Each structure stands twice: as C-alpha cells, then as structure tokens.
Amino acid sequence: MHLTSSEELALTGEHGYAMQKAMEILVALGDIYDADQLIPIRSTQIAGVSYKNIGDPGLEWISDLNGTVKVQSILNPAGMDRVRWRELGISEEFAAKQEAVIQAYERLGISTWCTCTPYDITSDLASFGDHLAWSESSAVAYANSVIGARTNREGGPSALAAAIVGKTPNYGYHLDENRIPTIAIRVEGRLSGADYGALGYIAGAIAKSGIPIFSLESTPSNDDRKALGAAMAASGAVALHYVEGMPPAPPVSPTSPTSQPDASNISEHITIKHREIEEVYLKNQCEPDLITIGCPHCSPRELAKLRDLLRDKTVTTEMWVFTSGAIRDRHPDLVAGIESSGAKVVCDTCMVVTPVCERYRCMMVASGKALAYVPQMCGADAVLGSLEDCVDAAVGK
Ligand code: F3S
C-alpha cells in the first residue's frame, strides 16, 4: 500500500505512540486486503465498548493510547445503562470497569453516546458517498444500504485506529466493483414491522457475505431497512443490500448505454415465500420471562409506536426498551409514556452486550438480529414477535 511521507513518519512513531499503533493496524489491514492507499473518512463508529466483551485486556489497551481522534467518532453500546445500572442489577465492580472503558475513549475525544444507531442522533456522521470506518454490523449495513455511504465491517481496533489517523485502507465496500449485487431475492407477499427482521433472518443465512438486491411488494421505511440489514448481518455477514426502486441504487454498469445498475455479478435468483417468513415467528417457542425491544436501538418513531401500543396498559412481564441516551434525553415525553406502563427504557446498552440478560431463560424479541444473537451470546432462548405480540406478552394477554 502506498503511504505518503507524512504517513510513513507516523508509522515510525514520529507523531506519537497512539498514531504509530494506529498506523500499524491500518497498514497491516491494507496489506492483507491489497489496498492501494489510505483514504480520508468522515466518521467512525467504534465497537469494543462493553466490558462484558473486552474485559481487562481491552480496557488496558485503550487506556494506554493517548492523543486525539481526527474525525467525529461515536461508541457502540456498552454493557450497562450509565444512569440506571444499579436498578438493572449491574455489580459495582462491573460498573466501575465499564465507566473506565468509556472514560478512556472519552480521553481520546470520542463521543460517549453509546449506540448502534448513531444516524438517529445526528446526520453529521454520514451522507451519501462518504467513506466511513464503522464497526457495529447493523450500523454498517444501514450506512452502506440506506445512507449510501461506504464502510467495511470494521473491528473495534481498526475503527479506533481509523479514528486516530482519520483514514482507512481503500478496499472492500469503499470500491464500486465490490458494491455490485450478487444475489436477487424476490419476496412474495406484503411485509410490515418485524416481518423485515424475519426476512433478514432468512435472507442473511442464504446470502452469507453476498450483496442481495430485493424485489418487494411493500415499501420498507428506513426503520424497516434497519431491521432487515441488522438481521442479515447476524444470520449471515451481509454488509450491503439494495431494494429495487429505492435509493441508493447499485453502481451503474460500465457497459450500459442507459445507465442501468450493474447486474453482472448476480449469480443466483431466489424467491422467499410469505409462509417462510411466518415460520420464523414459530421458531423456539418458549414462555418469555423478559421482553426486549430495540435491536437495533429504537428510533423516536419506534418509541412513539410502542408508547401508543402501551397506552393505558400495565406490564406484568418485564419489558426493556433499548435506545440511545441521546434519544432518551430529547424525547422525555415518549420515555414517560412508555414507562407509565411499567416497561423500562434502557439506554447506552442492549440485550446482547449487557451481562444482565444472562439471568433470563426466554426472551421475546421483535428483531431478527436479536433472534439470531440472543441464544449465542446470552445463553437464553429467543422467540420472535411483532411489536404488538411483544406488548400482548408483556401485559399478559
Ligand atoms: Fe444494537 Fe445490540 Fe442489536 S448493538 S444491533 S441492539 S445486538
């Protein structure tokens, strides 16, 4: 990979220890993936925040770094709600370690909103065509597929390195030739709400690391596409998808006189029937002792829908609703409306990265991603429900 003279100096330690370590990571990645150069990025979203996942080795590594990030950077969910951790049963010891992790990131100049939906907090982080270094897989899918920005699925260390350098190696999804659809998926029947998560749960397992282009009978909202992309990133490793007729479109074919999207890499055409989507709701039937909403973190629109569904109802089975602290602070009316039912709005964390969820046996989720991850990462069974099903289960209907 070609380096500028300034980048060469950074690699030899002329610009300090943190810059040197960051450059070492980026150069190693660039060499592995045959990148031609480092390219400037607009923002980073950094995973490796929950103390549950990174432990003491991760905390030590981050604490040893000094310097300041060069681009706007934001954190992935942590292992606890930074305000309500006691109420959720987090130990003093875990809380102290988790705060130490967040403060170490803060010393580097990173925003301490901990969320997988940074695009719901600010539009300053990513626009169409921007190069990014984001790490949480659903955020990556949203950035690539809905915003039309360009990011690889970064690991926590490589996103942090990109933040410190302000650049990332130019390979993978940064390049047009790697953004061409590889599998065409036609979906029979109209979808709504959690159906998109169920579709993603099926489609991700089929597409694996490919790039699906969907032909749908219904028009998904951005929240629906968030759910679809998140589930495909969990049941497979999909980082980019397209929906026919919706922006952003695939790159234009270089041989098309009419600027048609490039379909030259599509090697498979499949159809998913509505019945297959309905069957995802019937997997792992179990009696939920916890209902969780907000994987990925709830948008204000999703909170408003849940507030309306919970109006004048009382929750009798625990229900946790995950969103970012920024959304909680900006929408106290929505939070109060939801919590008047007895449900809890939990921020900065989620059902997968907090250790607390490990004490439950069966979780009802409204997310295809959580359906895939909860059994693997929390040791609990998971059952999918629509938002309405989740409310019914929570109020004991
Ligand atoms: Fe976000 Fe946690 Fe789901 S990070 S996408 S809420 S697993």
PDB file of N, CA and C in Angstrom, residues 120-187:
ATOM      1  N   ASP A 120     -29.416   8.065  13.941  1.00  0.00           N
ATOM      2  CA  ASP A 120     -30.659   8.611  14.515  1.00  0.00           C
ATOM      3  C   ASP A 120     -30.368   9.780  15.457  1.00  0.00           C
ATOM      4  N   ILE A 121     -29.105   9.958  15.843  1.00  0.00           N
ATOM      5  CA  ILE A 121     -28.747  11.055  16.747  1.00  0.00           C
ATOM      6  C   ILE A 121     -28.346  12.289  15.948  1.00  0.00           C
ATOM      7  N   THR A 122     -27.587  12.069  14.885  1.00  0.00           N
ATOM      8  CA  THR A 122     -27.086  13.200  14.103  1.00  0.00           C
ATOM      9  C   THR A 122     -26.872  12.776  12.656  1.00  0.00           C
ATOM     10  N   SER A 123     -27.105  13.718  11.757  1.00  0.00           N
ATOM     11  CA  SER A 123     -26.817  13.433  10.348  1.00  0.00           C
ATOM     12  C   SER A 123     -25.400  13.891   9.990  1.00  0.00           C
ATOM     13  N   ASP A 124     -24.650  14.353  11.004  1.00  0.00           N
ATOM     14  CA  ASP A 124     -23.289  14.859  10.751  1.00  0.00           C
ATOM     15  C   ASP A 124     -22.268  13.766  10.494  1.00  0.00           C
ATOM     16  N   LEU A 125     -22.626  12.525  10.793  1.00  0.00           N
ATOM     17  CA  LEU A 125     -21.620  11.463  10.733  1.00  0.00           C
ATOM     18  C   LEU A 125     -21.491  10.844   9.343  1.00  0.00           C
ATOM     19  N   ALA A 126     -22.549  10.899   8.563  1.00  0.00           N
ATOM     20  CA  ALA A 126     -22.503  10.166   7.282  1.00  0.00           C
ATOM     21  C   ALA A 126     -23.533  10.706   6.306  1.00  0.00           C
ATOM     22  N   SER A 127     -23.103  10.922   5.068  1.00  0.00           N
ATOM     23  CA  SER A 127     -24.011  11.257   3.966  1.00  0.00           C
ATOM     24  C   SER A 127     -23.656  10.356   2.786  1.00  0.00           C
ATOM     25  N   PHE A 128     -24.501  10.433   1.763  1.00  0.00           N
ATOM     26  CA  PHE A 128     -24.289   9.624   0.561  1.00  0.00           C
ATOM     27  C   PHE A 128     -22.855   9.831   0.022  1.00  0.00           C
ATOM     28  N   GLY A 129     -22.178   8.736  -0.240  1.00  0.00           N
ATOM     29  CA  GLY A 129     -20.847   8.794  -0.856  1.00  0.00           C
ATOM     30  C   GLY A 129     -19.695   8.958   0.119  1.00  0.00           C
ATOM     31  N   ASP A 130     -19.980   9.261   1.393  1.00  0.00           N
ATOM     32  CA  ASP A 130     -18.887   9.411   2.363  1.00  0.00           C
ATOM     33  C   ASP A 130     -18.190   8.076   2.622  1.00  0.00           C
ATOM     34  N   HIS A 131     -16.897   8.150   2.864  1.00  0.00           N
ATOM     35  CA  HIS A 131     -16.166   6.974   3.343  1.00  0.00           C
ATOM     36  C   HIS A 131     -16.150   7.025   4.869  1.00  0.00           C
ATOM     37  N   LEU A 132     -16.397   5.869   5.497  1.00  0.00           N
ATOM     38  CA  LEU A 132     -16.512   5.778   6.954  1.00  0.00           C
ATOM     39  C   LEU A 132     -15.712   4.572   7.435  1.00  0.00           C
ATOM     40  N   ALA A 133     -15.528   4.505   8.749  1.00  0.00           N
ATOM     41  CA  ALA A 133     -14.994   3.273   9.356  1.00  0.00           C
ATOM     42  C   ALA A 133     -15.891   2.959  10.551  1.00  0.00           C
ATOM     43  N   TRP A 134     -16.956   2.237  10.284  1.00  0.00           N
ATOM     44  CA  TRP A 134     -17.937   1.885  11.319  1.00  0.00           C
ATOM     45  C   TRP A 134     -17.799   0.403  11.633  1.00  0.00           C
ATOM     46  N   SER A 135     -18.109   0.040  12.867  1.00  0.00           N
ATOM     47  CA  SER A 135     -17.892  -1.370  13.206  1.00  0.00           C
ATOM     48  C   SER A 135     -19.128  -2.175  13.556  1.00  0.00           C
ATOM     49  N   GLU A 136     -20.127  -1.595  14.167  1.00  0.00           N
ATOM     50  CA  GLU A 136     -21.273  -2.438  14.545  1.00  0.00           C
ATOM     51  C   GLU A 136     -21.995  -2.855  13.264  1.00  0.00           C
ATOM     52  N   SER A 137     -22.302  -4.157  13.176  1.00  0.00           N
ATOM     53  CA  SER A 137     -22.701  -4.694  11.872  1.00  0.00           C
ATOM     54  C   SER A 137     -24.016  -4.104  11.355  1.00  0.00           C
ATOM     55  N   SER A 138     -24.962  -3.792  12.241  1.00  0.00           N
ATOM     56  CA  SER A 138     -26.224  -3.203  11.742  1.00  0.00           C
ATOM     57  C   SER A 138     -26.008  -1.758  11.314  1.00  0.00           C
ATOM     58  N   ALA A 139     -25.117  -1.059  12.013  1.00  0.00           N
ATOM     59  CA  ALA A 139     -24.815   0.331  11.634  1.00  0.00           C
ATOM     60  C   ALA A 139     -24.102   0.355  10.290  1.00  0.00           C
ATOM     61  N   VAL A 140     -23.218  -0.622  10.087  1.00  0.00           N
ATOM     62  CA  VAL A 140     -22.519  -0.745   8.796  1.00  0.00           C
ATOM     63  C   VAL A 140     -23.536  -0.988   7.680  1.00  0.00           C
ATOM     64  N   ALA A 141     -24.469  -1.924   7.928  1.00  0.00           N
ATOM     65  CA  ALA A 141     -25.473  -2.246   6.912  1.00  0.00           C
ATOM     66  C   ALA A 141     -26.316  -1.013   6.587  1.00  0.00           C
ATOM     67  N   TYR A 142     -26.684  -0.249   7.605  1.00  0.00           N
ATOM     68  CA  TYR A 142     -27.517   0.949   7.379  1.00  0.00           C
ATOM     69  C   TYR A 142     -26.722   2.006   6.613  1.00  0.00           C
ATOM     70  N   ALA A 143     -25.475   2.205   7.026  1.00  0.00           N
ATOM     71  CA  ALA A 143     -24.647   3.225   6.359  1.00  0.00           C
ATOM     72  C   ALA A 143     -24.506   2.906   4.876  1.00  0.00           C
ATOM     73  N   ASN A 144     -24.199   1.646   4.577  1.00  0.00           N
ATOM     74  CA  ASN A 144     -23.993   1.257   3.175  1.00  0.00           C
ATOM     75  C   ASN A 144     -25.301   1.226   2.382  1.00  0.00           C
ATOM     76  N   SER A 145     -26.362   0.696   2.991  1.00  0.00           N
ATOM     77  CA  SER A 145     -27.563   0.337   2.221  1.00  0.00           C
ATOM     78  C   SER A 145     -28.609   1.433   2.204  1.00  0.00           C
ATOM     79  N   VAL A 146     -28.707   2.211   3.266  1.00  0.00           N
ATOM     80  CA  VAL A 146     -29.764   3.227   3.355  1.00  0.00           C
ATOM     81  C   VAL A 146     -29.193   4.621   3.107  1.00  0.00           C
ATOM     82  N   ILE A 147     -28.066   4.907   3.742  1.00  0.00           N
ATOM     83  CA  ILE A 147     -27.458   6.235   3.554  1.00  0.00           C
ATOM     84  C   ILE A 147     -26.697   6.292   2.227  1.00  0.00           C
ATOM     85  N   GLY A 148     -26.131   5.162   1.814  1.00  0.00           N
ATOM     86  CA  GLY A 148     -25.326   5.169   0.591  1.00  0.00           C
ATOM     87  C   GLY A 148     -23.908   5.634   0.844  1.00  0.00           C
ATOM     88  N   ALA A 149     -23.476   5.582   2.118  1.00  0.00           N
ATOM     89  CA  ALA A 149     -22.073   5.832   2.442  1.00  0.00           C
ATOM     90  C   ALA A 149     -21.297   4.527   2.216  1.00  0.00           C
ATOM     91  N   ARG A 150     -19.999   4.536   2.510  1.00  0.00           N
ATOM     92  CA  ARG A 150     -19.169   3.367   2.199  1.00  0.00           C
ATOM     93  C   ARG A 150     -18.320   2.993   3.410  1.00  0.00           C
ATOM     94  N   THR A 151     -18.573   1.811   3.932  1.00  0.00           N
ATOM     95  CA  THR A 151     -17.744   1.336   5.044  1.00  0.00           C
ATOM     96  C   THR A 151     -17.618  -0.169   5.000  1.00  0.00           C
ATOM     97  N   ASN A 152     -16.448  -0.652   5.389  1.00  0.00           N
ATOM     98  CA  ASN A 152     -16.275  -2.074   5.633  1.00  0.00           C
ATOM     99  C   ASN A 152     -16.809  -2.391   7.016  1.00  0.00           C
ATOM    100  N   ARG A 153     -16.916  -3.680   7.334  1.00  0.00           N
ATOM    101  CA  ARG A 153     -17.295  -4.096   8.689  1.00  0.00           C
ATOM    102  C   ARG A 153     -16.027  -4.063   9.521  1.00  0.00           C
ATOM    103  N   GLU A 154     -15.774  -2.942  10.154  1.00  0.00           N
ATOM    104  CA  GLU A 154     -14.533  -2.797  10.915  1.00  0.00           C
ATOM    105  C   GLU A 154     -14.622  -3.538  12.253  1.00  0.00           C
ATOM    106  N   GLY A 155     -13.491  -4.011  12.733  1.00  0.00           N
ATOM    107  CA  GLY A 155     -13.410  -4.466  14.114  1.00  0.00           C
ATOM    108  C   GLY A 155     -13.234  -3.237  15.004  1.00  0.00           C
ATOM    109  N   GLY A 156     -13.395  -3.410  16.308  1.00  0.00           N
ATOM    110  CA  GLY A 156     -13.198  -2.281  17.221  1.00  0.00           C
ATOM    111  C   GLY A 156     -11.821  -1.645  17.064  1.00  0.00           C
ATOM    112  N   PRO A 157     -10.731  -2.456  17.086  1.00  0.00           N
ATOM    113  CA  PRO A 157      -9.392  -1.861  16.972  1.00  0.00           C
ATOM    114  C   PRO A 157      -9.171  -1.121  15.645  1.00  0.00           C
ATOM    115  N   SER A 158      -9.677  -1.664  14.536  1.00  0.00           N
ATOM    116  CA  SER A 158      -9.421  -0.985  13.253  1.00  0.00           C
ATOM    117  C   SER A 158     -10.243   0.293  13.144  1.00  0.00           C
ATOM    118  N   ALA A 159     -11.457   0.313  13.726  1.00  0.00           N
ATOM    119  CA  ALA A 159     -12.248   1.565  13.715  1.00  0.00           C
ATOM    120  C   ALA A 159     -11.558   2.614  14.588  1.00  0.00           C
ATOM    121  N   LEU A 160     -11.025   2.183  15.728  1.00  0.00           N
ATOM    122  CA  LEU A 160     -10.324   3.137  16.600  1.00  0.00           C
ATOM    123  C   LEU A 160      -9.058   3.650  15.907  1.00  0.00           C
ATOM    124  N   ALA A 161      -8.351   2.747  15.240  1.00  0.00           N
ATOM    125  CA  ALA A 161      -7.149   3.170  14.511  1.00  0.00           C
ATOM    126  C   ALA A 161      -7.513   4.178  13.423  1.00  0.00           C
ATOM    127  N   ALA A 162      -8.605   3.923  12.716  1.00  0.00           N
ATOM    128  CA  ALA A 162      -9.046   4.847  11.663  1.00  0.00           C
ATOM    129  C   ALA A 162      -9.424   6.202  12.272  1.00  0.00           C
ATOM    130  N   ALA A 163     -10.010   6.175  13.453  1.00  0.00           N
ATOM    131  CA  ALA A 163     -10.388   7.431  14.120  1.00  0.00           C
ATOM    132  C   ALA A 163      -9.142   8.252  14.452  1.00  0.00           C
ATOM    133  N   ILE A 164      -8.107   7.580  14.917  1.00  0.00           N
ATOM    134  CA  ILE A 164      -6.873   8.283  15.322  1.00  0.00           C
ATOM    135  C   ILE A 164      -6.144   8.845  14.095  1.00  0.00           C
ATOM    136  N   VAL A 165      -6.151   8.078  13.009  1.00  0.00           N
ATOM    137  CA  VAL A 165      -5.446   8.517  11.798  1.00  0.00           C
ATOM    138  C   VAL A 165      -6.338   9.421  10.931  1.00  0.00           C
ATOM    139  N   GLY A 166      -7.663   9.207  11.004  1.00  0.00           N
ATOM    140  CA  GLY A 166      -8.586   9.958  10.148  1.00  0.00           C
ATOM    141  C   GLY A 166      -8.682   9.360   8.756  1.00  0.00           C
ATOM    142  N   LYS A 167      -8.198   8.140   8.608  1.00  0.00           N
ATOM    143  CA  LYS A 167      -8.193   7.485   7.291  1.00  0.00           C
ATOM    144  C   LYS A 167      -8.443   5.989   7.464  1.00  0.00           C
ATOM    145  N   THR A 168      -8.740   5.341   6.344  1.00  0.00           N
ATOM    146  CA  THR A 168      -8.918   3.883   6.355  1.00  0.00           C
ATOM    147  C   THR A 168      -8.345   3.326   5.055  1.00  0.00           C
ATOM    148  N   PRO A 169      -7.922   2.058   5.037  1.00  0.00           N
ATOM    149  CA  PRO A 169      -7.414   1.492   3.779  1.00  0.00           C
ATOM    150  C   PRO A 169      -8.523   1.386   2.733  1.00  0.00           C
ATOM    151  N   ASN A 170      -8.162   1.648   1.508  1.00  0.00           N
ATOM    152  CA  ASN A 170      -9.113   1.700   0.398  1.00  0.00           C
ATOM    153  C   ASN A 170      -9.301   0.305  -0.196  1.00  0.00           C
ATOM    154  N   TYR A 171     -10.252  -0.439   0.345  1.00  0.00           N
ATOM    155  CA  TYR A 171     -10.557  -1.771  -0.190  1.00  0.00           C
ATOM    156  C   TYR A 171     -12.014  -2.091   0.133  1.00  0.00           C
ATOM    157  N   GLY A 172     -12.463  -3.274  -0.297  1.00  0.00           N
ATOM    158  CA  GLY A 172     -13.798  -3.765   0.078  1.00  0.00           C
ATOM    159  C   GLY A 172     -14.906  -2.829  -0.381  1.00  0.00           C
ATOM    160  N   TYR A 173     -15.806  -2.498   0.545  1.00  0.00           N
ATOM    161  CA  TYR A 173     -17.011  -1.732   0.192  1.00  0.00           C
ATOM    162  C   TYR A 173     -16.724  -0.274  -0.142  1.00  0.00           C
ATOM    163  N   HIS A 174     -15.468   0.156  -0.040  1.00  0.00           N
ATOM    164  CA  HIS A 174     -15.132   1.515  -0.479  1.00  0.00           C
ATOM    165  C   HIS A 174     -15.076   1.602  -2.009  1.00  0.00           C
ATOM    166  N   LEU A 175     -14.991   0.446  -2.660  1.00  0.00           N
ATOM    167  CA  LEU A 175     -14.776   0.421  -4.111  1.00  0.00           C
ATOM    168  C   LEU A 175     -16.050   0.004  -4.843  1.00  0.00           C
ATOM    169  N   ASP A 176     -16.361   0.706  -5.938  1.00  0.00           N
ATOM    170  CA  ASP A 176     -17.557   0.398  -6.733  1.00  0.00           C
ATOM    171  C   ASP A 176     -17.648  -1.082  -7.097  1.00  0.00           C
ATOM    172  N   GLU A 177     -16.536  -1.662  -7.499  1.00  0.00           N
ATOM    173  CA  GLU A 177     -16.613  -3.047  -8.006  1.00  0.00           C
ATOM    174  C   GLU A 177     -17.029  -4.050  -6.932  1.00  0.00           C
ATOM    175  N   ASN A 178     -16.923  -3.658  -5.654  1.00  0.00           N
ATOM    176  CA  ASN A 178     -17.342  -4.555  -4.572  1.00  0.00           C
ATOM    177  C   ASN A 178     -18.722  -4.193  -4.033  1.00  0.00           C
ATOM    178  N   ARG A 179     -19.445  -3.350  -4.752  1.00  0.00           N
ATOM    179  CA  ARG A 179     -20.783  -2.924  -4.313  1.00  0.00           C
ATOM    180  C   ARG A 179     -21.856  -3.354  -5.324  1.00  0.00           C
ATOM    181  N   ILE A 180     -21.512  -4.320  -6.154  1.00  0.00           N
ATOM    182  CA  ILE A 180     -22.448  -4.804  -7.178  1.00  0.00           C
ATOM    183  C   ILE A 180     -23.242  -5.977  -6.585  1.00  0.00           C
ATOM    184  N   PRO A 181     -24.581  -6.001  -6.761  1.00  0.00           N
ATOM    185  CA  PRO A 181     -25.368  -7.098  -6.185  1.00  0.00           C
ATOM    186  C   PRO A 181     -24.897  -8.466  -6.679  1.00  0.00           C
ATOM    187  N   THR A 182     -25.013  -9.459  -5.793  1.00  0.00           N
ATOM    188  CA  THR A 182     -24.588 -10.818  -6.160  1.00  0.00           C
ATOM    189  C   THR A 182     -25.745 -11.813  -6.132  1.00  0.00           C
ATOM    190  N   ILE A 183     -26.868 -11.436  -5.493  1.00  0.00           N
ATOM    191  CA  ILE A 183     -27.993 -12.376  -5.400  1.00  0.00           C
ATOM    192  C   ILE A 183     -29.302 -11.576  -5.457  1.00  0.00           C
ATOM    193  N   ALA A 184     -30.215 -12.030  -6.307  1.00  0.00           N
ATOM    194  CA  ALA A 184     -31.512 -11.347  -6.446  1.00  0.00           C
ATOM    195  C   ALA A 184     -32.552 -12.130  -5.642  1.00  0.00           C
ATOM    196  N   ILE A 185     -33.245 -11.435  -4.751  1.00  0.00           N
ATOM    197  CA  ILE A 185     -34.211 -12.113  -3.876  1.00  0.00           C
ATOM    198  C   ILE A 185     -35.593 -11.494  -4.070  1.00  0.00           C
ATOM    199  N   ARG A 186     -36.522 -12.301  -4.561  1.00  0.00           N
ATOM    200  CA  ARG A 186     -37.905 -11.838  -4.709  1.00  0.00           C
ATOM    201  C   ARG A 186     -38.701 -12.316  -3.504  1.00  0.00           C
ATOM    202  N   VAL A 187     -39.466 -11.416  -2.921  1.00  0.00           N
ATOM    203  CA  VAL A 187     -40.223 -11.771  -1.714  1.00  0.00           C
ATOM    204  C   VAL A 187     -41.703 -11.721  -2.048  1.00  0.00           C
TER     205      VAL A 187
END
